[in-house]
Coordinates of N, CA and C and ligand atoms in Angstrom, one line a residue:
M17 N 71.8 80.5 61.8 CA 72.5 79.5 62.1 C 73.6 79.6 63.3
R18 N 73.4 78.7 64.2 CA 74.1 79.3 65.2 C 75.3 78.0 65.7
I19 N 76.2 77.9 65.9 CA 77.6 76.7 66.4 C 78.1 76.9 67.6
H20 N 77.7 75.9 68.5 CA 78.5 75.9 69.4 C 79.2 74.6 69.7
V21 N 80.5 74.9 70.2 CA 81.5 73.6 70.4 C 81.9 73.7 71.6
N22 N 82.1 72.1 72.0 CA 82.6 71.9 73.3 C 83.7 71.0 73.1
T23 N 84.7 71.0 74.0 CA 85.9 69.9 73.8 C 86.1 69.3 75.1
G24 N 86.1 67.9 75.1 CA 86.5 67.0 76.1 C 86.9 65.8 76.0
G25 N 87.3 64.9 77.1 CA 87.4 63.7 76.9 C 89.1 63.6 76.9
L26 N 89.5 62.3 77.2 CA 90.9 62.1 77.0 C 91.5 62.5 76.0
A27 N 91.0 62.7 74.6 CA 91.7 63.1 73.5 C 91.2 64.6 73.1
A28 N 90.8 65.0 74.1 CA 90.4 66.5 73.5 C 89.5 66.8 72.1
T29 N 88.6 66.1 72.5 CA 87.8 66.0 70.9 C 86.5 66.9 70.9
N30 N 86.2 67.5 69.8 CA 85.2 68.6 69.8 C 84.1 67.8 69.5
S31 N 83.0 68.4 70.2 CA 81.7 68.2 69.7 C 81.0 69.4 69.5
Y32 N 80.0 69.2 68.6 CA 79.5 70.8 67.8 C 77.8 70.6 68.2
L33 N 77.2 71.7 68.5 CA 75.8 71.7 68.3 C 75.7 72.9 67.3
I34 N 74.6 72.4 66.3 CA 74.1 73.2 65.2 C 72.8 73.5 65.3
A35 N 72.6 74.7 65.3 CA 71.2 75.0 65.6 C 70.5 76.0 64.4
D36 N 69.4 75.8 64.0 CA 68.6 77.1 63.1 C 67.6 77.6 64.1
E37 N 68.1 78.5 64.9 CA 67.5 79.2 66.0 C 65.9 79.6 65.6
T38 N 65.8 80.1 64.1 CA 64.6 80.5 63.9 C 63.6 79.1 64.3
A39 N 64.1 78.0 63.4 CA 63.1 77.0 63.6 C 63.0 76.4 64.7
G40 N 64.1 76.5 65.8 CA 64.0 75.8 67.0 C 64.6 74.4 66.8
V41 N 65.4 74.4 66.2 CA 66.0 72.8 66.2 C 67.4 72.9 66.1
A42 N 67.9 71.8 66.3 CA 69.4 71.8 66.5 C 69.8 70.0 66.5
A43 N 71.1 69.7 65.9 CA 71.9 68.8 65.8 C 73.1 68.7 66.5
L44 N 73.6 67.7 67.0 CA 74.7 67.3 67.6 C 75.6 66.3 66.5
I45 N 77.1 67.1 66.4 CA 77.8 65.9 65.6 C 79.2 66.0 66.6
D46 N 79.1 64.4 66.6 CA 80.0 63.5 67.7 C 79.5 63.8 69.2
A47 N 80.0 62.8 69.9 CA 79.6 63.2 71.7 C 80.9 62.7 72.3
P48 N 82.1 63.6 72.2 CA 82.8 63.1 73.3 C 82.6 63.1 74.7
Q49 N 83.4 62.2 75.7 CA 83.2 62.5 77.1 C 83.0 63.7 77.6
H50 N 81.9 63.9 78.5 CA 81.7 65.2 79.1 C 81.3 66.4 78.4
T51 N 81.0 66.3 77.2 CA 80.8 67.5 76.1 C 79.0 67.6 76.0
I52 N 78.3 66.6 76.2 CA 77.1 66.7 75.6 C 76.2 67.6 76.4
E53 N 76.4 67.5 77.9 CA 75.4 67.8 78.8 C 75.4 69.2 78.9
P54 N 76.6 70.1 78.6 CA 76.8 71.3 78.5 C 76.2 71.9 77.2
L55 N 76.1 71.2 76.3 CA 75.5 71.4 75.0 C 74.3 71.6 74.8
L56 N 73.6 70.3 75.6 CA 72.2 70.5 75.8 C 71.6 71.1 76.7
K57 N 72.3 71.9 77.6 CA 71.8 72.9 78.4 C 71.3 74.0 77.6
I58 N 72.3 74.2 76.6 CA 72.2 75.7 75.8 C 71.2 75.2 74.9
A59 N 71.1 73.9 74.3 CA 69.7 73.7 73.4 C 68.3 74.0 74.2
Q60 N 68.6 73.6 75.6 CA 67.1 73.7 76.6 C 66.7 75.1 76.7
H61 N 68.1 75.5 77.0 CA 67.7 77.2 77.1 C 67.0 78.1 76.2
H62 N 67.5 77.8 75.0 CA 66.7 78.2 73.8 C 65.6 77.2 73.5
D63 N 65.2 76.4 74.2 CA 64.0 75.2 73.6 C 64.2 75.1 72.5
W64 N 65.3 74.5 72.1 CA 65.6 74.0 70.7 C 65.1 72.3 70.8
D65 N 64.6 72.1 69.9 CA 64.7 70.3 69.8 C 65.9 70.0 69.2
V66 N 66.3 68.6 69.6 CA 67.7 68.0 69.2 C 67.2 66.6 68.8
P67 N 66.9 66.7 67.6 CA 66.5 65.3 67.1 C 67.4 64.3 66.7
L68 N 68.8 64.9 66.4 CA 69.8 64.1 65.6 C 71.1 64.1 66.3
L69 N 71.7 63.1 66.6 CA 73.3 63.0 67.0 C 73.8 62.4 65.8
L70 N 74.6 63.1 64.8 CA 75.6 62.7 63.8 C 76.7 62.2 64.4
L71 N 77.2 61.2 63.8 CA 78.7 60.6 64.7 C 79.4 60.5 63.2
T72 N 80.7 61.3 63.1 CA 81.3 61.1 62.0 C 82.2 60.0 61.9
H73 N 82.4 59.1 62.7 CA 82.8 57.9 63.1 C 82.7 57.2 64.2
G74 N 83.2 56.0 64.4 CA 82.8 54.9 65.7 C 84.0 55.3 66.8
H75 N 85.0 55.9 66.4 CA 86.1 55.8 67.6 C 85.6 56.5 69.1
W76 N 86.0 55.7 69.9 CA 85.4 55.7 71.3 C 85.5 57.4 71.7
D77 N 86.5 58.1 71.2 CA 86.6 59.6 71.8 C 85.4 60.4 71.0
H78 N 84.6 59.9 70.0 CA 83.7 60.8 69.4 C 82.1 60.2 69.7
I79 N 82.4 59.0 70.4 CA 81.1 58.4 70.7 C 80.6 58.3 72.3
S80 N 81.5 58.8 73.4 CA 81.5 58.4 74.8 C 80.4 58.7 75.0
D81 N 79.9 59.9 74.7 CA 78.5 60.8 75.5 C 77.1 60.2 74.8
H82 N 77.2 59.4 73.8 CA 75.9 59.2 73.1 C 74.5 58.7 73.9
K83 N 74.8 58.3 75.4 CA 73.8 57.8 76.2 C 73.4 59.2 77.0
V84 N 74.4 60.1 77.0 CA 73.8 61.6 77.6 C 73.1 62.0 76.9
Y85 N 73.3 62.0 75.4 CA 72.1 62.6 74.4 C 70.8 61.7 74.6
T86 N 70.7 60.4 74.6 CA 69.4 59.5 74.3 C 68.8 59.9 75.7
D87 N 69.4 59.7 76.6 CA 68.7 60.4 78.0 C 67.8 61.2 78.2
H88 N 68.4 62.1 77.4 CA 67.9 63.6 77.5 C 66.4 63.5 75.9
Y89 N 67.0 63.0 75.0 CA 66.1 62.8 74.1 C 66.0 61.3 73.6
P90 N 64.8 60.7 74.2 CA 65.1 59.1 74.1 C 64.2 58.9 72.7
H91 N 63.9 59.8 71.8 CA 63.2 59.8 70.5 C 64.4 60.0 69.4
G92 N 65.4 60.9 70.1 CA 66.3 61.4 69.4 C 67.1 59.9 68.3
K93 N 67.8 60.5 67.2 CA 68.5 59.3 66.5 C 69.9 59.3 66.4
V94 N 70.6 58.5 66.5 CA 72.0 58.6 66.5 C 72.4 57.7 65.2
L95 N 73.1 58.5 64.2 CA 73.1 58.0 63.1 C 74.8 58.2 62.7
I96 N 75.3 56.9 61.8 CA 76.8 56.5 61.8 C 76.8 55.9 60.2
H97 N 77.7 55.8 59.7 CA 77.9 55.0 58.5 C 78.2 53.7 58.9
R98 N 77.2 52.9 58.1 CA 77.3 51.6 58.4 C 78.7 50.7 58.7
L99 N 79.6 51.2 58.1 CA 81.1 50.2 58.3 C 81.6 50.8 59.6
D100 N 80.9 51.7 60.2 CA 81.7 52.2 61.8 C 80.7 51.9 62.5
E101 N 79.5 51.5 62.3 CA 78.6 50.9 63.6 C 79.2 49.9 64.5
P102 N 79.8 48.7 63.8 CA 80.6 48.1 65.1 C 81.1 48.6 65.9
K103 N 81.8 49.5 65.8 CA 82.6 50.6 66.9 C 81.5 51.0 67.9
L104 N 80.1 50.9 67.7 CA 79.5 51.6 68.4 C 78.7 50.7 69.1
Q105 N 78.6 49.4 68.5 CA 78.3 48.2 69.0 C 78.9 47.6 70.1
H106 N 80.4 48.0 70.0 CA 81.5 47.2 70.8 C 82.5 48.3 71.1
P107 N 82.1 49.4 71.9 CA 82.7 50.5 72.1 C 84.1 50.1 72.6
G108 N 85.2 51.3 72.3 CA 86.3 51.0 73.3 C 87.8 51.1 72.2
S109 N 88.7 51.3 72.8 CA 89.8 51.5 72.0 C 90.7 50.1 71.7
K110 N 91.0 50.1 70.6 CA 91.8 49.0 70.2 C 93.3 48.9 70.8
I111 N 93.7 50.1 71.0 CA 95.2 50.1 71.6 C 95.5 50.5 73.2
F112 N 94.5 50.7 73.7 CA 94.6 50.9 75.3 C 93.3 50.6 76.1
Q113 N 93.2 50.2 77.3 CA 92.0 49.9 78.4 C 91.6 51.3 78.5
L114 N 90.3 51.8 78.2 CA 89.7 52.9 78.5 C 89.4 52.7 80.0
P115 N 89.8 54.1 80.9 CA 89.3 54.2 82.5 C 88.1 54.2 82.5
Y116 N 87.0 54.2 81.5 CA 85.4 54.1 81.7 C 84.8 53.4 80.9
I117 N 83.6 53.1 81.1 CA 83.0 52.1 80.1 C 82.0 52.9 79.4
I118 N 81.8 52.4 78.0 CA 81.0 53.4 77.1 C 79.9 52.2 76.7
Q119 N 78.5 52.7 76.8 CA 77.5 51.7 76.7 C 77.5 51.4 75.1
P120 N 77.1 50.0 74.9 CA 77.2 49.7 73.5 C 75.8 50.1 73.1
R121 N 75.5 50.3 71.8 CA 74.2 50.3 71.1 C 74.4 50.4 69.7
S122 N 73.2 50.1 68.9 CA 73.1 49.9 67.6 C 72.8 51.3 67.3
A123 N 72.8 51.6 65.9 CA 72.7 52.9 65.3 C 71.1 53.1 65.3
D124 N 70.6 54.5 65.0 CA 68.8 54.2 64.5 C 68.8 54.5 63.2
G125 N 70.0 54.7 62.6 CA 69.9 54.8 61.1 C 71.6 54.7 60.6
H126 N 71.5 54.6 59.1 CA 72.9 54.6 58.7 C 73.2 55.9 57.7
I127 N 74.2 56.4 57.8 CA 74.5 57.7 57.0 C 75.4 57.0 55.8
Q128 N 75.2 57.5 54.7 CA 75.8 57.3 53.5 C 76.0 58.4 52.6
D129 N 77.3 58.0 51.8 CA 77.4 59.4 50.8 C 76.4 59.9 50.4
D130 N 76.6 61.2 50.3 CA 75.3 62.1 49.5 C 74.1 62.1 50.4
D131 N 73.8 61.7 51.2 CA 72.7 61.6 52.0 C 72.5 63.0 52.8
E132 N 71.2 63.5 52.7 CA 71.1 64.7 53.0 C 70.4 64.6 54.2
E133 N 70.6 65.4 55.3 CA 70.1 65.6 56.4 C 69.7 67.2 56.8
I134 N 68.4 67.6 57.4 CA 67.7 68.8 57.4 C 67.7 69.3 58.9
I135 N 68.2 70.2 59.2 CA 68.5 70.8 60.6 C 67.4 72.1 60.6
G136 N 66.0 72.0 60.9 CA 65.1 73.1 60.4 C 65.2 73.4 59.2
S137 N 65.8 74.5 58.5 CA 65.9 74.9 57.1 C 67.2 75.0 56.9
I138 N 68.2 74.2 57.5 CA 69.5 74.2 57.1 C 69.7 72.7 56.4
R139 N 70.5 72.9 55.4 CA 70.5 71.6 54.9 C 72.2 71.0 54.8
L140 N 72.5 69.7 55.1 CA 74.0 69.2 55.2 C 73.7 67.8 54.4
K141 N 75.1 67.7 53.8 CA 75.1 66.8 53.1 C 76.3 65.7 53.6
A142 N 76.3 64.4 53.5 CA 77.3 63.4 54.0 C 78.4 63.4 52.9
I143 N 79.5 63.4 53.3 CA 80.7 62.9 52.3 C 81.2 62.0 53.2
F144 N 80.9 61.0 52.0 CA 82.0 59.5 52.7 C 83.6 59.8 52.6
T145 N 84.2 59.8 53.6 CA 85.2 60.2 53.4 C 86.2 58.9 54.5
P146 N 86.3 58.0 53.8 CA 86.9 56.5 54.7 C 88.4 57.0 54.4
G147 N 89.6 56.2 55.4 CA 90.6 56.2 55.5 C 91.0 56.2 57.0
H148 N 90.9 57.1 57.8 CA 90.9 57.1 59.2 C 90.3 55.9 59.8
S149 N 89.3 55.8 59.1 CA 88.4 54.5 59.9 C 87.4 54.1 58.6
P150 N 87.0 53.0 58.5 CA 86.2 52.5 57.0 C 84.9 53.3 56.9
G151 N 84.3 53.9 58.2 CA 82.9 54.5 58.0 C 83.2 55.8 58.1
H152 N 84.1 56.5 57.7 CA 84.3 57.7 58.5 C 83.3 58.8 57.5
I153 N 82.7 59.8 57.8 CA 81.9 60.8 57.0 C 82.4 61.9 57.8
A154 N 82.1 63.3 56.8 CA 82.3 64.4 57.0 C 81.1 64.9 56.7
F155 N 80.3 66.2 57.1 CA 79.3 66.8 57.1 C 79.6 68.1 56.6
Y156 N 78.9 68.3 55.1 CA 79.1 69.5 54.4 C 77.9 70.4 54.6
F157 N 77.9 71.7 54.8 CA 76.8 72.7 54.7 C 77.3 73.4 53.3
A158 N 76.6 73.1 52.3 CA 77.0 73.8 51.0 C 76.8 75.5 51.0
E159 N 75.6 75.8 51.6 CA 75.3 77.2 51.6 C 76.2 77.9 52.5
E160 N 76.4 77.4 53.5 CA 76.9 78.3 54.5 C 78.6 77.7 54.5
N161 N 78.9 77.3 53.4 CA 80.4 77.0 53.6 C 81.2 76.6 54.7
L162 N 80.5 75.2 55.3 CA 81.1 74.8 56.4 C 81.3 73.2 56.2
L163 N 82.1 72.9 56.7 CA 82.7 71.4 56.6 C 83.1 70.9 58.0
F164 N 82.1 70.0 58.6 CA 82.6 69.5 60.0 C 83.2 68.1 59.7
G165 N 84.8 68.0 60.0 CA 85.6 66.9 59.2 C 85.8 66.0 60.1
G166 N 85.3 65.7 61.2 CA 85.8 64.7 62.1 C 87.3 64.5 62.2
D167 N 87.7 63.3 62.0 CA 89.3 63.0 62.2 C 89.9 62.9 60.7
L168 N 89.2 63.7 59.6 CA 90.2 63.8 58.3 C 90.8 64.7 58.4
L169 N 90.7 65.8 58.3 CA 91.5 67.3 58.5 C 91.7 67.9 59.4
F170 N 93.0 68.3 60.0 CA 93.2 69.2 60.9 C 93.8 70.7 60.5
A171 N 94.0 71.4 61.4 CA 94.7 72.5 61.0 C 96.3 72.0 61.1
G172 N 96.8 72.0 60.0 CA 98.4 71.8 59.8 C 98.3 70.1 59.9
S173 N 97.4 69.2 59.9 CA 97.4 67.7 60.2 C 96.1 67.2 59.4
I174 N 96.4 66.0 59.6 CA 95.3 65.1 59.1 C 95.0 63.8 59.9
G175 N 94.4 63.4 60.0 CA 93.9 62.0 60.6 C 94.9 61.0 60.7
R176 N 95.0 60.2 61.7 CA 96.0 59.1 61.9 C 95.5 57.6 60.6
T177 N 96.2 57.4 60.2 CA 96.3 56.2 59.5 C 96.8 54.8 59.9
D178 N 97.6 54.9 60.9 CA 98.2 53.6 61.2 C 97.4 52.6 62.4
L179 N 96.0 52.8 62.4 CA 95.4 52.4 63.2 C 94.9 51.0 62.7
P180 N 94.4 49.6 63.2 CA 94.2 48.6 62.9 C 93.2 48.6 61.7
D181 N 92.1 49.4 61.3 CA 91.4 49.5 60.3 C 91.5 50.8 59.6
S182 N 92.5 51.3 59.5 CA 92.9 52.5 59.0 C 93.4 52.2 57.4
D183 N 93.1 52.8 56.4 CA 93.5 52.7 55.1 C 94.2 53.7 54.3
P184 N 95.4 54.1 54.5 CA 96.2 55.2 53.8 C 95.5 55.6 52.5
N185 N 95.3 54.6 51.4 CA 95.1 55.1 50.3 C 93.7 55.7 50.2
A186 N 92.7 55.1 50.9 CA 91.5 55.7 51.0 C 91.6 57.0 51.5
M187 N 92.3 57.2 52.6 CA 92.8 58.7 53.3 C 92.9 59.6 51.9
R188 N 93.9 59.1 51.3 CA 94.6 60.1 50.0 C 93.4 60.4 49.3
Q189 N 92.3 59.6 48.9 CA 91.3 59.7 48.0 C 90.4 60.8 48.7
S190 N 90.1 60.4 50.1 CA 88.9 61.2 50.7 C 89.8 62.6 51.0
L191 N 90.9 62.8 51.0 CA 91.5 64.3 51.1 C 91.2 65.0 49.9
L192 N 91.6 64.2 48.9 CA 91.7 64.8 47.6 C 90.3 65.1 47.3
R193 N 89.3 64.8 47.7 CA 87.8 64.9 47.6 C 87.5 66.2 48.3
V194 N 87.9 66.1 49.5 CA 87.4 67.6 50.3 C 88.1 68.6 49.9
M195 N 89.2 68.5 49.4 CA 90.2 69.9 48.8 C 89.7 70.1 47.6
K196 N 88.7 69.7 46.9 CA 87.9 70.3 46.0 C 87.0 71.4 46.2
L197 N 86.9 71.2 47.7 CA 85.6 72.2 48.1 C 86.1 73.7 48.1
P198 N 85.6 74.6 47.8 CA 86.3 76.2 47.9 C 87.0 76.2 48.8
D199 N 87.9 77.3 48.6 CA 88.7 77.8 49.5 C 88.5 78.4 50.8
E200 N 87.2 79.1 50.7 CA 86.6 79.9 51.6 C 85.8 78.9 52.8
T201 N 85.7 77.4 52.4 CA 85.0 76.7 53.3 C 85.9 76.5 54.5
L202 N 84.9 76.9 55.6 CA 85.3 76.3 57.1 C 85.6 75.4 57.3
V203 N 86.3 74.9 58.1 CA 86.6 73.6 58.5 C 86.8 73.3 60.2
Y204 N 85.5 72.6 60.6 CA 85.6 72.4 62.0 C 86.0 70.7 62.2
P205 N 86.8 70.9 62.8 CA 87.4 69.3 62.9 C 87.0 68.5 64.3
G206 N 87.5 67.5 64.1 CA 87.3 66.7 65.5 C 88.1 66.9 66.7
H207 N 89.2 67.6 66.2 CA 90.6 67.8 67.2 C 90.8 69.1 66.8
G208 N 91.1 70.0 67.7 CA 91.9 71.0 67.5 C 91.0 72.5 66.9
P209 N 91.7 73.5 66.4 CA 90.8 74.6 66.3 C 90.2 74.6 64.7
Q210 N 89.3 75.3 64.5 CA 88.7 75.6 63.2 C 89.9 76.1 62.2
T211 N 89.8 75.9 60.7 CA 90.5 76.3 59.8 C 89.8 76.3 58.5
S212 N 90.4 76.4 57.5 CA 89.6 76.6 56.3 C 90.4 75.8 55.3
I213 N 89.5 75.5 54.2 CA 90.4 74.6 52.9 C 91.3 75.3 52.5
G214 N 91.2 76.6 52.1 CA 92.2 77.7 51.6 C 93.3 77.5 52.4
D215 N 93.2 77.9 53.9 CA 94.3 77.6 54.8 C 95.2 76.1 54.5
E216 N 94.4 75.3 54.6 CA 95.0 74.1 54.7 C 95.8 73.5 53.4
R217 N 95.3 74.2 52.1 CA 95.4 74.1 50.9 C 97.1 74.3 50.8
Q218 N 97.2 76.0 51.4 CA 98.7 76.5 51.3 C 99.3 75.9 52.5
S219 N 98.8 75.7 53.7 CA 100.2 75.3 54.5 C 100.0 74.0 55.3
N220 N 99.1 73.1 55.1 CA 99.1 71.8 55.5 C 100.3 70.7 55.1
P221 N 101.2 70.6 55.6 CA 102.5 69.5 55.2 C 101.9 68.3 54.6
Y222 N 100.9 67.9 55.0 CA 100.1 66.4 54.4 C 99.6 66.5 53.2
L223 N 99.2 67.9 52.8 CA 98.5 67.8 51.3 C 99.6 68.7 50.4
T224 N 101.0 68.5 50.5 CA 101.6 69.1 49.5 C 102.6 67.8 49.0
Ligands
ZN318 ZN1 89.1 58.9 65.0
ZN319 ZN1 89.1 61.6 67.1

């Protein structure tokens, strides 16, 4: 398994390219502005197919580059939870005017809790983690002990719950759920550096 990260856009958002290099297959998690082209170059260099763009949620900073992906992979599928699809269909910020336009689109399919996706021989599971947004999903790789947490959990912080469709109570339940994962689980968040469930259990002020 290979993981490439790229960070970009106004909110310094992380996108990830996850590859089974033996099978020659990869998937993207999230599509911040100006991050996808370089990741697809890596995929093309290795001759990896990239059939999936998985979106943790529909906030503008995580979806901006979706069209860069589908322009390269017209048959690629963009998946998101049903409750966050409206943000993909009407992209933008509810708080300020974005200085650029995100193409609206519908999802090619919906991800819901416990769904499994496959990248070559790598399995990942969707964990429904609403709170920051109503249709937020984290992607868990049980065998590899990895969690791609989107805007649920950051190193030393958690996702905002003061947005118009945030739900602090749902956020609390979602955090309780992922904190049941083993300490050694590495967390690749939507913003900032990677961390682990164990480190956050010990030192994250929002979890005590
Ligand atoms: Zn967000
Ligand atoms: Zn974000």
